[in-house]
JSON list of N, CA and C in Angstrom, two decimals:
[
{"chain": "Z", "resi": 160, "resn": "MET", "atom": "N", "xyz": [-6.91, -24.29, 90.70]},
{"chain": "Z", "resi": 160, "resn": "MET", "atom": "CA", "xyz": [-8.47, -24.79, 90.05]},
{"chain": "Z", "resi": 160, "resn": "MET", "atom": "C", "xyz": [-7.67, -25.02, 88.85]},
{"chain": "Z", "resi": 161, "resn": "GLY", "atom": "N", "xyz": [-8.99, -26.21, 88.58]},
{"chain": "Z", "resi": 161, "resn": "GLY", "atom": "CA", "xyz": [-8.66, -26.41, 87.31]},
{"chain": "Z", "resi": 161, "resn": "GLY", "atom": "C", "xyz": [-9.48, -25.97, 86.12]},
{"chain": "Z", "resi": 162, "resn": "PRO", "atom": "N", "xyz": [-9.75, -26.33, 85.52]},
{"chain": "Z", "resi": 162, "resn": "PRO", "atom": "CA", "xyz": [-10.09, -25.57, 83.85]},
{"chain": "Z", "resi": 162, "resn": "PRO", "atom": "C", "xyz": [-12.43, -25.44, 84.69]},
{"chain": "Z", "resi": 163, "resn": "VAL", "atom": "N", "xyz": [-12.98, -24.49, 84.47]},
{"chain": "Z", "resi": 163, "resn": "VAL", "atom": "CA", "xyz": [-14.72, -24.52, 84.46]},
{"chain": "Z", "resi": 163, "resn": "VAL", "atom": "C", "xyz": [-15.56, -24.25, 83.35]},
{"chain": "Z", "resi": 164, "resn": "ASN", "atom": "N", "xyz": [-16.41, -25.53, 83.00]},
{"chain": "Z", "resi": 164, "resn": "ASN", "atom": "CA", "xyz": [-17.07, -24.85, 81.31]},
{"chain": "Z", "resi": 164, "resn": "ASN", "atom": "C", "xyz": [-17.80, -22.93, 82.20]},
{"chain": "Z", "resi": 165, "resn": "LEU", "atom": "N", "xyz": [-18.43, -22.98, 80.98]},
{"chain": "Z", "resi": 165, "resn": "LEU", "atom": "CA", "xyz": [-18.73, -21.02, 81.16]},
{"chain": "Z", "resi": 165, "resn": "LEU", "atom": "C", "xyz": [-20.29, -21.08, 81.74]},
{"chain": "Z", "resi": 166, "resn": "LYS", "atom": "N", "xyz": [-21.28, -22.31, 82.06]},
{"chain": "Z", "resi": 166, "resn": "LYS", "atom": "CA", "xyz": [-21.78, -23.09, 82.14]},
{"chain": "Z", "resi": 166, "resn": "LYS", "atom": "C", "xyz": [-21.56, -23.23, 83.96]},
{"chain": "Z", "resi": 167, "resn": "GLU", "atom": "N", "xyz": [-21.27, -23.56, 84.26]},
{"chain": "Z", "resi": 167, "resn": "GLU", "atom": "CA", "xyz": [-20.80, -23.59, 85.38]},
{"chain": "Z", "resi": 167, "resn": "GLU", "atom": "C", "xyz": [-20.35, -23.30, 86.45]},
{"chain": "Z", "resi": 168, "resn": "ALA", "atom": "N", "xyz": [-18.70, -21.65, 84.91]},
{"chain": "Z", "resi": 168, "resn": "ALA", "atom": "CA", "xyz": [-18.76, -20.55, 85.53]},
{"chain": "Z", "resi": 168, "resn": "ALA", "atom": "C", "xyz": [-19.76, -19.55, 86.77]},
{"chain": "Z", "resi": 169, "resn": "ARG", "atom": "N", "xyz": [-20.57, -19.37, 85.43]},
{"chain": "Z", "resi": 169, "resn": "ARG", "atom": "CA", "xyz": [-21.94, -18.30, 85.70]},
{"chain": "Z", "resi": 169, "resn": "ARG", "atom": "C", "xyz": [-22.49, -18.98, 87.39]},
{"chain": "Z", "resi": 170, "resn": "ARG", "atom": "N", "xyz": [-23.14, -20.16, 87.48]},
{"chain": "Z", "resi": 170, "resn": "ARG", "atom": "CA", "xyz": [-23.07, -20.21, 88.69]},
{"chain": "Z", "resi": 170, "resn": "ARG", "atom": "C", "xyz": [-22.71, -20.42, 89.92]},
{"chain": "Z", "resi": 171, "resn": "ARG", "atom": "N", "xyz": [-21.56, -20.69, 89.61]},
{"chain": "Z", "resi": 171, "resn": "ARG", "atom": "CA", "xyz": [-20.18, -20.15, 90.75]},
{"chain": "Z", "resi": 171, "resn": "ARG", "atom": "C", "xyz": [-19.08, -19.08, 90.78]},
{"chain": "Z", "resi": 172, "resn": "LEU", "atom": "N", "xyz": [-19.79, -18.22, 89.81]},
{"chain": "Z", "resi": 172, "resn": "LEU", "atom": "CA", "xyz": [-19.45, -16.98, 89.92]},
{"chain": "Z", "resi": 172, "resn": "LEU", "atom": "C", "xyz": [-18.02, -16.21, 90.83]},
{"chain": "Z", "resi": 173, "resn": "GLY", "atom": "N", "xyz": [-19.08, -15.84, 91.89]},
{"chain": "Z", "resi": 173, "resn": "GLY", "atom": "CA", "xyz": [-18.84, -15.88, 93.18]},
{"chain": "Z", "resi": 173, "resn": "GLY", "atom": "C", "xyz": [-18.19, -16.72, 93.93]},
{"chain": "Z", "resi": 174, "resn": "THR", "atom": "N", "xyz": [-17.75, -17.71, 93.67]},
{"chain": "Z", "resi": 174, "resn": "THR", "atom": "CA", "xyz": [-16.52, -18.81, 93.75]},
{"chain": "Z", "resi": 174, "resn": "THR", "atom": "C", "xyz": [-15.25, -18.43, 93.89]},
{"chain": "Z", "resi": 175, "resn": "LEU", "atom": "N", "xyz": [-15.25, -18.42, 91.82]},
{"chain": "Z", "resi": 175, "resn": "LEU", "atom": "CA", "xyz": [-14.71, -17.74, 90.94]},
{"chain": "Z", "resi": 175, "resn": "LEU", "atom": "C", "xyz": [-13.82, -16.56, 91.34]},
{"chain": "Z", "resi": 176, "resn": "VAL", "atom": "N", "xyz": [-14.28, -15.86, 91.84]},
{"chain": "Z", "resi": 176, "resn": "VAL", "atom": "CA", "xyz": [-13.63, -14.42, 92.19]},
{"chain": "Z", "resi": 176, "resn": "VAL", "atom": "C", "xyz": [-13.01, -14.87, 93.72]},
{"chain": "Z", "resi": 177, "resn": "ARG", "atom": "N", "xyz": [-13.52, -15.13, 94.48]},
{"chain": "Z", "resi": 177, "resn": "ARG", "atom": "CA", "xyz": [-12.92, -15.22, 95.53]},
{"chain": "Z", "resi": 177, "resn": "ARG", "atom": "C", "xyz": [-11.82, -16.01, 95.75]},
{"chain": "Z", "resi": 178, "resn": "ALA", "atom": "N", "xyz": [-11.28, -17.04, 94.34]},
{"chain": "Z", "resi": 178, "resn": "ALA", "atom": "CA", "xyz": [-10.08, -17.04, 94.28]},
{"chain": "Z", "resi": 178, "resn": "ALA", "atom": "C", "xyz": [-9.26, -16.75, 93.90]},
{"chain": "Z", "resi": 179, "resn": "ALA", "atom": "N", "xyz": [-9.84, -16.25, 93.12]},
{"chain": "Z", "resi": 179, "resn": "ALA", "atom": "CA", "xyz": [-8.55, -15.08, 92.56]},
{"chain": "Z", "resi": 179, "resn": "ALA", "atom": "C", "xyz": [-8.09, -14.06, 93.06]},
{"chain": "Z", "resi": 180, "resn": "ALA", "atom": "N", "xyz": [-9.01, -14.03, 94.22]},
{"chain": "Z", "resi": 180, "resn": "ALA", "atom": "CA", "xyz": [-8.33, -12.45, 95.40]},
{"chain": "Z", "resi": 180, "resn": "ALA", "atom": "C", "xyz": [-7.70, -13.51, 96.54]},
{"chain": "Z", "resi": 181, "resn": "ARG", "atom": "N", "xyz": [-7.46, -14.61, 95.95]},
{"chain": "Z", "resi": 181, "resn": "ARG", "atom": "CA", "xyz": [-6.41, -15.36, 96.81]},
{"chain": "Z", "resi": 181, "resn": "ARG", "atom": "C", "xyz": [-5.49, -15.72, 95.83]},
{"chain": "Z", "resi": 182, "resn": "GLY", "atom": "N", "xyz": [-5.68, -14.57, 94.76]},
{"chain": "Z", "resi": 182, "resn": "GLY", "atom": "CA", "xyz": [-3.85, -15.43, 93.73]},
{"chain": "Z", "resi": 182, "resn": "GLY", "atom": "C", "xyz": [-4.35, -16.72, 93.66]},
{"chain": "Z", "resi": 183, "resn": "GLU", "atom": "N", "xyz": [-5.46, -17.61, 93.34]},
{"chain": "Z", "resi": 183, "resn": "GLU", "atom": "CA", "xyz": [-5.65, -18.75, 92.40]},
{"chain": "Z", "resi": 183, "resn": "GLU", "atom": "C", "xyz": [-6.08, -17.75, 91.49]},
{"chain": "Z", "resi": 184, "resn": "SER", "atom": "N", "xyz": [-6.08, -18.52, 89.26]},
{"chain": "Z", "resi": 184, "resn": "SER", "atom": "CA", "xyz": [-6.16, -18.33, 87.85]},
{"chain": "Z", "resi": 184, "resn": "SER", "atom": "C", "xyz": [-6.88, -19.94, 87.61]},
{"chain": "Z", "resi": 185, "resn": "VAL", "atom": "N", "xyz": [-7.98, -18.63, 87.18]},
{"chain": "Z", "resi": 185, "resn": "VAL", "atom": "CA", "xyz": [-9.29, -19.89, 86.97]},
{"chain": "Z", "resi": 185, "resn": "VAL", "atom": "C", "xyz": [-9.66, -19.86, 85.28]},
{"chain": "Z", "resi": 186, "resn": "VAL", "atom": "N", "xyz": [-9.67, -21.16, 84.19]},
{"chain": "Z", "resi": 186, "resn": "VAL", "atom": "CA", "xyz": [-9.01, -21.17, 82.56]},
{"chain": "Z", "resi": 186, "resn": "VAL", "atom": "C", "xyz": [-11.38, -21.25, 82.93]},
{"chain": "Z", "resi": 187, "resn": "ILE", "atom": "N", "xyz": [-11.81, -20.46, 81.87]},
{"chain": "Z", "resi": 187, "resn": "ILE", "atom": "CA", "xyz": [-12.98, -20.92, 81.67]},
{"chain": "Z", "resi": 187, "resn": "ILE", "atom": "C", "xyz": [-13.04, -21.02, 80.11]},
{"chain": "Z", "resi": 188, "resn": "THR", "atom": "N", "xyz": [-14.21, -22.22, 79.64]},
{"chain": "Z", "resi": 188, "resn": "THR", "atom": "CA", "xyz": [-13.80, -22.97, 79.03]},
{"chain": "Z", "resi": 188, "resn": "THR", "atom": "C", "xyz": [-15.53, -22.47, 77.78]},
{"chain": "Z", "resi": 189, "resn": "LEU", "atom": "N", "xyz": [-15.34, -23.72, 76.70]},
{"chain": "Z", "resi": 189, "resn": "LEU", "atom": "CA", "xyz": [-16.74, -22.53, 75.50]},
{"chain": "Z", "resi": 189, "resn": "LEU", "atom": "C", "xyz": [-16.75, -24.13, 75.25]},
{"chain": "Z", "resi": 190, "resn": "ARG", "atom": "N", "xyz": [-17.31, -25.36, 75.32]},
{"chain": "Z", "resi": 190, "resn": "ARG", "atom": "CA", "xyz": [-17.15, -25.90, 73.74]},
{"chain": "Z", "resi": 190, "resn": "ARG", "atom": "C", "xyz": [-15.85, -26.66, 73.38]},
{"chain": "Z", "resi": 191, "resn": "GLY", "atom": "N", "xyz": [-15.18, -27.15, 75.11]},
{"chain": "Z", "resi": 191, "resn": "GLY", "atom": "CA", "xyz": [-14.53, -27.78, 74.96]},
{"chain": "Z", "resi": 191, "resn": "GLY", "atom": "C", "xyz": [-13.41, -26.92, 75.40]},
{"chain": "Z", "resi": 192, "resn": "LYS", "atom": "N", "xyz": [-12.97, -25.92, 74.59]},
{"chain": "Z", "resi": 192, "resn": "LYS", "atom": "CA", "xyz": [-11.94, -24.48, 74.11]},
{"chain": "Z", "resi": 192, "resn": "LYS", "atom": "C", "xyz": [-11.21, -23.26, 75.72]},
{"chain": "Z", "resi": 193, "resn": "GLU", "atom": "N", "xyz": [-10.30, -23.33, 76.05]},
{"chain": "Z", "resi": 193, "resn": "GLU", "atom": "CA", "xyz": [-9.59, -22.24, 76.41]},
{"chain": "Z", "resi": 193, "resn": "GLU", "atom": "C", "xyz": [-10.51, -21.17, 75.63]},
{"chain": "Z", "resi": 194, "resn": "THR", "atom": "N", "xyz": [-11.55, -20.36, 77.00]},
{"chain": "Z", "resi": 194, "resn": "THR", "atom": "CA", "xyz": [-11.61, -19.18, 75.84]},
{"chain": "Z", "resi": 194, "resn": "THR", "atom": "C", "xyz": [-11.20, -17.65, 77.12]},
{"chain": "Z", "resi": 195, "resn": "ALA", "atom": "N", "xyz": [-11.51, -17.64, 78.05]},
{"chain": "Z", "resi": 195, "resn": "ALA", "atom": "CA", "xyz": [-10.94, -17.34, 78.94]},
{"chain": "Z", "resi": 195, "resn": "ALA", "atom": "C", "xyz": [-10.35, -16.97, 80.78]},
{"chain": "Z", "resi": 196, "resn": "ARG", "atom": "N", "xyz": [-9.65, -16.33, 80.86]},
{"chain": "Z", "resi": 196, "resn": "ARG", "atom": "CA", "xyz": [-9.59, -16.66, 82.29]},
{"chain": "Z", "resi": 196, "resn": "ARG", "atom": "C", "xyz": [-9.77, -15.78, 83.41]},
{"chain": "Z", "resi": 197, "resn": "ILE", "atom": "N", "xyz": [-9.32, -16.20, 84.41]},
{"chain": "Z", "resi": 197, "resn": "ILE", "atom": "CA", "xyz": [-10.28, -14.72, 85.61]},
{"chain": "Z", "resi": 197, "resn": "ILE", "atom": "C", "xyz": [-8.80, -15.81, 86.51]},
{"chain": "Z", "resi": 198, "resn": "GLY", "atom": "N", "xyz": [-8.30, -14.25, 86.87]},
{"chain": "Z", "resi": 198, "resn": "GLY", "atom": "CA", "xyz": [-6.98, -14.33, 87.77]},
{"chain": "Z", "resi": 198, "resn": "GLY", "atom": "C", "xyz": [-7.19, -13.34, 88.46]},
{"chain": "Z", "resi": 199, "resn": "PRO", "atom": "N", "xyz": [-6.19, -12.89, 89.21]},
{"chain": "Z", "resi": 199, "resn": "PRO", "atom": "CA", "xyz": [-5.74, -11.61, 90.50]},
{"chain": "Z", "resi": 199, "resn": "PRO", "atom": "C", "xyz": [-6.15, -10.59, 89.95]},
{"chain": "Z", "resi": 200, "resn": "ILE", "atom": "N", "xyz": [-5.03, -9.78, 90.41]},
{"chain": "Z", "resi": 200, "resn": "ILE", "atom": "CA", "xyz": [-4.82, -8.21, 89.22]},
{"chain": "Z", "resi": 200, "resn": "ILE", "atom": "C", "xyz": [-3.48, -8.47, 89.58]},
{"chain": "Z", "resi": 201, "resn": "GLU", "atom": "N", "xyz": [-2.61, -7.32, 88.87]},
{"chain": "Z", "resi": 201, "resn": "GLU", "atom": "CA", "xyz": [-1.63, -7.27, 89.30]},
{"chain": "Z", "resi": 201, "resn": "GLU", "atom": "C", "xyz": [-1.30, -6.24, 90.17]},
{"chain": "Z", "resi": 202, "resn": "ARG", "atom": "N", "xyz": [-1.20, -5.59, 91.66]},
{"chain": "Z", "resi": 202, "resn": "ARG", "atom": "CA", "xyz": [-0.89, -4.15, 92.14]},
{"chain": "Z", "resi": 202, "resn": "ARG", "atom": "C", "xyz": [0.80, -3.65, 92.11]},
{"chain": "Z", "resi": 203, "resn": "LYS", "atom": "N", "xyz": [0.86, -3.16, 91.86]},
{"chain": "Z", "resi": 203, "resn": "LYS", "atom": "CA", "xyz": [1.69, -2.36, 91.51]},
{"chain": "Z", "resi": 203, "resn": "LYS", "atom": "C", "xyz": [2.11, -1.10, 92.83]},
{"chain": "Z", "resi": 204, "resn": "PRO", "atom": "N", "xyz": [3.36, -1.68, 93.49]},
{"chain": "Z", "resi": 204, "resn": "PRO", "atom": "CA", "xyz": [4.03, -1.16, 94.95]},
{"chain": "Z", "resi": 204, "resn": "PRO", "atom": "C", "xyz": [3.04, 0.74, 94.46]},
{"chain": "Z", "resi": 205, "resn": "LEU", "atom": "N", "xyz": [3.06, 1.70, 95.13]},
{"chain": "Z", "resi": 205, "resn": "LEU", "atom": "CA", "xyz": [2.47, 2.62, 95.51]},
{"chain": "Z", "resi": 205, "resn": "LEU", "atom": "C", "xyz": [4.07, 3.39, 96.07]},
{"chain": "Z", "resi": 206, "resn": "LYS", "atom": "N", "xyz": [3.22, 4.85, 95.06]},
{"chain": "Z", "resi": 206, "resn": "LYS", "atom": "CA", "xyz": [4.40, 5.28, 94.70]},
{"chain": "Z", "resi": 206, "resn": "LYS", "atom": "C", "xyz": [4.75, 6.18, 96.26]},
{"chain": "Z", "resi": 207, "resn": "ARG", "atom": "N", "xyz": [5.45, 6.77, 97.58]},
{"chain": "Z", "resi": 207, "resn": "ARG", "atom": "CA", "xyz": [5.98, 7.72, 98.58]},
{"chain": "Z", "resi": 207, "resn": "ARG", "atom": "C", "xyz": [6.19, 8.93, 98.18]},
{"chain": "Z", "resi": 208, "resn": "PHE", "atom": "N", "xyz": [5.43, 9.54, 99.13]},
{"chain": "Z", "resi": 208, "resn": "PHE", "atom": "CA", "xyz": [5.92, 11.16, 98.67]},
{"chain": "Z", "resi": 208, "resn": "PHE", "atom": "C", "xyz": [7.21, 11.41, 99.30]},
{"chain": "Z", "resi": 209, "resn": "PRO", "atom": "N", "xyz": [8.05, 12.52, 98.92]},
{"chain": "Z", "resi": 209, "resn": "PRO", "atom": "CA", "xyz": [9.51, 12.49, 99.79]},
{"chain": "Z", "resi": 209, "resn": "PRO", "atom": "C", "xyz": [8.69, 12.86, 101.56]},
{"chain": "Z", "resi": 210, "resn": "ASP", "atom": "N", "xyz": [10.35, 12.68, 101.98]},
{"chain": "Z", "resi": 210, "resn": "ASP", "atom": "CA", "xyz": [9.36, 13.53, 103.53]},
{"chain": "Z", "resi": 210, "resn": "ASP", "atom": "C", "xyz": [9.47, 14.82, 102.24]},
{"chain": "Z", "resi": 211, "resn": "LEU", "atom": "N", "xyz": [9.23, 15.71, 103.78]},
{"chain": "Z", "resi": 211, "resn": "LEU", "atom": "CA", "xyz": [9.76, 17.71, 103.62]},
{"chain": "Z", "resi": 211, "resn": "LEU", "atom": "C", "xyz": [10.19, 18.59, 104.54]},
{"chain": "Z", "resi": 212, "resn": "THR", "atom": "N", "xyz": [9.89, 17.38, 105.68]},
{"chain": "Z", "resi": 212, "resn": "THR", "atom": "CA", "xyz": [10.29, 17.73, 106.92]},
{"chain": "Z", "resi": 212, "resn": "THR", "atom": "C", "xyz": [11.47, 18.74, 107.54]},
{"chain": "Z", "resi": 213, "resn": "GLU", "atom": "N", "xyz": [12.84, 18.52, 106.72]},
{"chain": "Z", "resi": 213, "resn": "GLU", "atom": "CA", "xyz": [13.75, 19.66, 106.32]},
{"chain": "Z", "resi": 213, "resn": "GLU", "atom": "C", "xyz": [13.87, 20.75, 105.53]},
{"chain": "Z", "resi": 214, "resn": "PHE", "atom": "N", "xyz": [12.61, 20.67, 104.14]},
{"chain": "Z", "resi": 214, "resn": "PHE", "atom": "CA", "xyz": [12.02, 21.44, 103.42]},
{"chain": "Z", "resi": 214, "resn": "PHE", "atom": "C", "xyz": [11.64, 22.35, 103.68]},
{"chain": "Z", "resi": 215, "resn": "ARG", "atom": "N", "xyz": [10.07, 21.63, 104.91]},
{"chain": "Z", "resi": 215, "resn": "ARG", "atom": "CA", "xyz": [9.05, 22.42, 105.81]},
{"chain": "Z", "resi": 215, "resn": "ARG", "atom": "C", "xyz": [9.60, 24.06, 106.86]},
{"chain": "Z", "resi": 216, "resn": "LYS", "atom": "N", "xyz": [10.98, 23.24, 107.46]},
{"chain": "Z", "resi": 216, "resn": "LYS", "atom": "CA", "xyz": [11.75, 23.25, 108.56]},
{"chain": "Z", "resi": 216, "resn": "LYS", "atom": "C", "xyz": [12.62, 25.31, 108.38]},
{"chain": "Z", "resi": 217, "resn": "SER", "atom": "N", "xyz": [13.36, 24.74, 106.81]},
{"chain": "Z", "resi": 217, "resn": "SER", "atom": "CA", "xyz": [14.02, 25.93, 105.65]},
{"chain": "Z", "resi": 217, "resn": "SER", "atom": "C", "xyz": [12.86, 26.65, 105.74]},
{"chain": "Z", "resi": 218, "resn": "ILE", "atom": "N", "xyz": [11.55, 26.87, 105.55]},
{"chain": "Z", "resi": 218, "resn": "ILE", "atom": "CA", "xyz": [11.01, 28.03, 105.16]},
{"chain": "Z", "resi": 218, "resn": "ILE", "atom": "C", "xyz": [10.30, 28.90, 106.25]},
{"chain": "Z", "resi": 219, "resn": "LYS", "atom": "N", "xyz": [11.60, 30.34, 105.53]},
{"chain": "Z", "resi": 219, "resn": "LYS", "atom": "CA", "xyz": [11.50, 31.52, 106.72]},
{"chain": "Z", "resi": 219, "resn": "LYS", "atom": "C", "xyz": [10.24, 32.55, 106.21]},
{"chain": "Z", "resi": 220, "resn": "LEU", "atom": "N", "xyz": [9.26, 31.92, 107.48]},
{"chain": "Z", "resi": 220, "resn": "LEU", "atom": "CA", "xyz": [8.11, 33.16, 106.90]},
{"chain": "Z", "resi": 220, "resn": "LEU", "atom": "C", "xyz": [8.24, 34.62, 107.26]},
{"chain": "Z", "resi": 221, "resn": "LYS", "atom": "N", "xyz": [7.63, 35.31, 106.75]},
{"chain": "Z", "resi": 221, "resn": "LYS", "atom": "CA", "xyz": [7.78, 37.03, 107.27]},
{"chain": "Z", "resi": 221, "resn": "LYS", "atom": "C", "xyz": [6.02, 37.62, 107.15]},
{"chain": "Z", "resi": 222, "resn": "GLY", "atom": "N", "xyz": [5.79, 38.85, 107.66]},
{"chain": "Z", "resi": 222, "resn": "GLY", "atom": "CA", "xyz": [4.36, 38.83, 108.09]},
{"chain": "Z", "resi": 222, "resn": "GLY", "atom": "C", "xyz": [3.81, 38.38, 109.55]},
{"chain": "Z", "resi": 223, "resn": "LYS", "atom": "N", "xyz": [2.80, 39.45, 108.82]},
{"chain": "Z", "resi": 223, "resn": "LYS", "atom": "CA", "xyz": [1.70, 38.69, 110.16]},
{"chain": "Z", "resi": 223, "resn": "LYS", "atom": "C", "xyz": [0.94, 37.03, 109.47]},
{"chain": "Z", "resi": 224, "resn": "PRO", "atom": "N", "xyz": [0.37, 36.01, 110.55]},
{"chain": "Z", "resi": 224, "resn": "PRO", "atom": "CA", "xyz": [-0.35, 34.70, 109.82]},
{"chain": "Z", "resi": 224, "resn": "PRO", "atom": "C", "xyz": [-1.14, 34.90, 109.38]},
{"chain": "Z", "resi": 225, "resn": "MET", "atom": "N", "xyz": [-2.04, 34.40, 108.08]},
{"chain": "Z", "resi": 225, "resn": "MET", "atom": "CA", "xyz": [-2.72, 34.46, 106.88]},
{"chain": "Z", "resi": 225, "resn": "MET", "atom": "C", "xyz": [-3.94, 34.31, 108.22]},
{"chain": "Z", "resi": 226, "resn": "SER", "atom": "N", "xyz": [-3.97, 33.52, 108.88]},
{"chain": "Z", "resi": 226, "resn": "SER", "atom": "CA", "xyz": [-5.57, 33.96, 108.89]},
{"chain": "Z", "resi": 226, "resn": "SER", "atom": "C", "xyz": [-5.94, 35.31, 110.14]},
{"chain": "Z", "resi": 227, "resn": "GLU", "atom": "N", "xyz": [-4.89, 36.09, 110.51]},
{"chain": "Z", "resi": 227, "resn": "GLU", "atom": "CA", "xyz": [-4.91, 37.07, 110.78]},
{"chain": "Z", "resi": 227, "resn": "GLU", "atom": "C", "xyz": [-4.89, 38.26, 109.51]},
{"chain": "Z", "resi": 228, "resn": "THR", "atom": "N", "xyz": [-5.00, 38.24, 107.54]},
{"chain": "Z", "resi": 228, "resn": "THR", "atom": "CA", "xyz": [-4.67, 38.75, 106.73]},
{"chain": "Z", "resi": 228, "resn": "THR", "atom": "C", "xyz": [-5.90, 38.76, 106.39]},
{"chain": "Z", "resi": 229, "resn": "VAL", "atom": "N", "xyz": [-7.07, 38.31, 107.23]},
{"chain": "Z", "resi": 229, "resn": "VAL", "atom": "CA", "xyz": [-8.27, 37.29, 106.56]},
{"chain": "Z", "resi": 229, "resn": "VAL", "atom": "C", "xyz": [-8.90, 37.53, 107.65]},
{"chain": "Z", "resi": 230, "resn": "ILE", "atom": "N", "xyz": [-9.18, 37.40, 108.17]},
{"chain": "Z", "resi": 230, "resn": "ILE", "atom": "CA", "xyz": [-9.81, 38.20, 109.54]},
{"chain": "Z", "resi": 230, "resn": "ILE", "atom": "C", "xyz": [-10.32, 39.25, 109.14]},
{"chain": "Z", "resi": 231, "resn": "GLU", "atom": "N", "xyz": [-8.67, 40.21, 109.71]},
{"chain": "Z", "resi": 231, "resn": "GLU", "atom": "CA", "xyz": [-9.44, 41.55, 109.06]},
{"chain": "Z", "resi": 231, "resn": "GLU", "atom": "C", "xyz": [-10.20, 41.74, 107.77]},
{"chain": "Z", "resi": 232, "resn": "MET", "atom": "N", "xyz": [-9.48, 41.36, 106.64]},
{"chain": "Z", "resi": 232, "resn": "MET", "atom": "CA", "xyz": [-10.08, 41.30, 105.40]},
{"chain": "Z", "resi": 232, "resn": "MET", "atom": "C", "xyz": [-11.29, 41.85, 105.19]},
{"chain": "Z", "resi": 233, "resn": "ARG", "atom": "N", "xyz": [-12.36, 40.45, 106.16]},
{"chain": "Z", "resi": 233, "resn": "ARG", "atom": "CA", "xyz": [-13.07, 40.35, 106.49]},
{"chain": "Z", "resi": 233, "resn": "ARG", "atom": "C", "xyz": [-13.70, 41.65, 107.14]},
{"chain": "Z", "resi": 234, "resn": "ARG", "atom": "N", "xyz": [-13.15, 42.32, 107.84]},
{"chain": "Z", "resi": 234, "resn": "ARG", "atom": "CA", "xyz": [-13.66, 43.27, 108.92]},
{"chain": "Z", "resi": 234, "resn": "ARG", "atom": "C", "xyz": [-13.85, 44.44, 108.00]},
{"chain": "Z", "resi": 235, "resn": "GLU", "atom": "N", "xyz": [-12.71, 44.11, 107.32]},
{"chain": "Z", "resi": 235, "resn": "GLU", "atom": "CA", "xyz": [-13.39, 46.08, 106.56]},
{"chain": "Z", "resi": 235, "resn": "GLU", "atom": "C", "xyz": [-13.79, 45.58, 105.12]},
{"chain": "Z", "resi": 236, "resn": "GLU", "atom": "N", "xyz": [-14.96, 44.80, 104.89]},
{"chain": "Z", "resi": 236, "resn": "GLU", "atom": "CA", "xyz": [-15.37, 44.38, 103.80]},
{"chain": "Z", "resi": 236, "resn": "GLU", "atom": "C", "xyz": [-17.01, 44.83, 104.32]},
{"chain": "Z", "resi": 237, "resn": "ARG", "atom": "N", "xyz": [-16.90, 44.56, 105.91]},
{"chain": "Z", "resi": 237, "resn": "ARG", "atom": "CA", "xyz": [-18.39, 43.89, 106.74]},
{"chain": "Z", "resi": 237, "resn": "ARG", "atom": "C", "xyz": [-18.70, 45.89, 106.89]},
{"chain": "Z", "resi": 238, "resn": "TYR", "atom": "N", "xyz": [-18.19, 47.25, 107.10]},
{"chain": "Z", "resi": 238, "resn": "TYR", "atom": "CA", "xyz": [-17.99, 48.53, 107.24]},
{"chain": "Z", "resi": 238, "resn": "TYR", "atom": "C", "xyz": [-17.41, 49.03, 106.36]}
]
């Protein structure tokens, strides 16, 4: 898309934003001089968390489950 003057950009802002979402870049001019640019944002790849399946399997738990401990503590507090 070619340069657009400010007055036209105000009228067509929605169209310009949709064009930017498609990857196009639009230059906005003021009195014939390039003043601003509307364009797509740069997306950074998402950082993925490591797979912890093996780590979780290696953990050995001792004692009663936490849910039982909490239930017992609540019972003790009541009486």
